[in-house]
XYZ file of C-alpha atoms in Angstrom:
157
model
C 61.501 106.976 96.287
C 61.602 103.667 98.189
C 62.985 101.941 95.089
C 65.723 104.569 94.758
C 66.642 104.114 98.431
C 66.963 100.352 97.953
C 69.161 100.812 94.891
C 71.419 103.305 96.676
C 71.672 101.098 99.752
C 72.451 98.060 97.635
C 75.128 99.893 95.703
C 76.802 101.234 98.817
C 76.727 97.872 100.553
C 78.237 96.158 97.547
C 80.909 98.770 97.104
C 81.745 98.804 100.782
C 82.172 95.048 100.703
C 84.421 95.345 97.691
C 86.550 98.088 99.175
C 86.631 96.618 102.665
C 87.705 93.272 101.314
C 90.238 94.538 98.817
C 91.688 97.789 100.087
C 95.165 97.784 101.506
C 97.968 100.140 100.627
C 100.580 98.334 102.687
C 102.533 95.321 101.568
C 102.736 92.609 104.139
C 104.969 89.605 104.678
C 102.521 87.904 107.012
C 101.491 84.369 106.286
C 97.895 83.497 105.578
C 97.506 82.236 109.145
C 98.574 85.669 110.463
C 96.129 87.640 108.330
C 92.766 88.343 109.925
C 89.813 89.092 107.662
C 88.410 92.608 107.947
C 84.896 91.712 106.834
C 82.343 89.886 108.934
C 80.406 86.808 107.941
C 77.869 87.288 105.152
C 74.479 88.660 106.210
C 75.762 90.054 109.518
C 76.171 93.627 110.699
C 78.339 95.549 110.937
C 79.895 94.335 107.688
C 83.475 95.098 108.778
C 85.301 94.215 111.971
C 87.056 97.572 112.291
C 85.700 100.871 111.019
C 86.755 101.697 107.444
C 86.353 104.858 105.395
C 85.263 104.938 101.766
C 85.545 107.996 99.564
C 82.487 108.299 97.319
C 82.343 110.617 94.296
C 78.818 111.842 93.670
C 77.247 114.766 91.814
C 75.437 117.323 93.935
C 71.743 116.756 94.449
C 69.326 119.524 95.354
C 67.185 117.004 97.246
C 69.996 116.248 99.700
C 70.769 119.108 102.067
C 74.006 117.616 103.423
C 75.319 114.188 102.440
C 77.481 114.013 105.570
C 74.694 114.523 108.080
C 71.578 113.156 106.399
C 69.689 110.332 108.073
C 70.730 107.719 105.511
C 74.436 108.433 105.950
C 74.144 108.258 109.733
C 72.137 105.029 109.575
C 74.511 103.452 107.038
C 77.622 104.204 109.083
C 76.062 102.952 112.319
C 74.699 99.789 110.690
C 77.733 98.815 108.592
C 80.769 100.281 110.333
C 81.703 102.022 107.079
C 82.275 105.779 107.208
C 81.534 107.531 103.910
C 83.655 110.522 102.961
C 81.570 112.257 100.302
C 83.347 113.990 97.429
C 80.536 116.090 95.997
C 80.975 117.776 92.633
C 78.593 120.103 90.778
C 76.117 118.230 88.593
C 77.029 120.472 85.672
C 80.421 119.345 84.478
C 80.301 115.980 86.251
C 81.266 114.112 83.071
C 84.317 116.320 82.533
C 85.407 115.934 86.151
C 85.069 112.162 85.893
C 87.123 112.126 82.673
C 89.902 114.091 84.372
C 89.890 111.792 87.378
C 89.999 108.674 85.212
C 92.833 110.073 83.096
C 94.881 111.109 86.126
C 94.231 107.945 88.114
C 93.232 110.078 91.109
C 90.049 108.177 91.897
C 87.779 107.698 94.892
C 86.869 104.262 96.212
C 83.342 104.491 94.783
C 81.870 106.350 91.813
C 78.143 106.853 92.319
C 75.498 108.293 89.973
C 78.106 109.510 87.509
C 77.802 109.506 83.708
C 80.128 106.577 82.924
C 80.029 105.724 79.219
C 80.222 102.242 77.713
C 83.591 103.082 76.179
C 84.913 104.182 79.587
C 83.682 100.915 81.078
C 85.546 98.983 78.384
C 88.787 100.972 78.540
C 89.041 101.304 82.296
C 87.583 97.865 82.937
C 90.455 96.332 80.951
C 92.888 98.381 83.037
C 91.316 97.108 86.265
C 89.967 100.503 87.326
C 86.391 99.225 87.160
C 85.925 95.757 88.546
C 83.132 93.243 88.378
C 81.303 92.769 91.662
C 79.609 89.508 90.664
C 81.811 87.190 92.756
C 81.663 89.496 95.770
C 77.887 89.748 95.481
C 77.666 85.963 95.329
C 79.955 85.555 98.348
C 78.897 88.425 100.626
C 75.841 90.043 99.157
C 72.905 88.051 100.449
C 70.774 91.115 101.200
C 71.948 93.201 98.241
C 71.265 90.258 95.923
C 67.701 90.075 97.266
C 67.305 93.829 96.707
C 68.649 93.543 93.169
C 66.223 90.734 92.424
C 63.351 92.796 93.804
C 64.501 95.747 91.707
C 64.641 93.621 88.563
C 61.206 92.186 89.306
C 59.797 95.698 89.733
C 61.295 96.797 86.420
C 59.669 93.844 84.652
C 56.193 94.767 85.900
């Protein structure tokens, strides 16, 4: 259970860094000097300067009574400054729902615990729908990188 918590936390932190650092639907003519970063320095909390909202697609889980009000969600939002808007779908049919969302381009910011196939990773990775987090982890993910290393070490035991 503790391992699962660490993995979930790591994933959300990484995704929030990605989305916080890359999300903007407005075009701007400001110069680089005028643009203020929205993320804080690595290894500091909260991880964003102003509150941001991420939409997370996740299959329902009978172990979680309410994703919006559970202790982890409350802690995560308070700690990071990132509000999570949960888009919860029934576990049965999750693959079909994901396929429809990918085909339509109507996607959330984060896809979590969904049955993404290798072929989907290839196809949608080439289109830029799925993006590598390696550089962002290296730049911002001091704690998540430690958690990933611990997770890998545990798997090797």
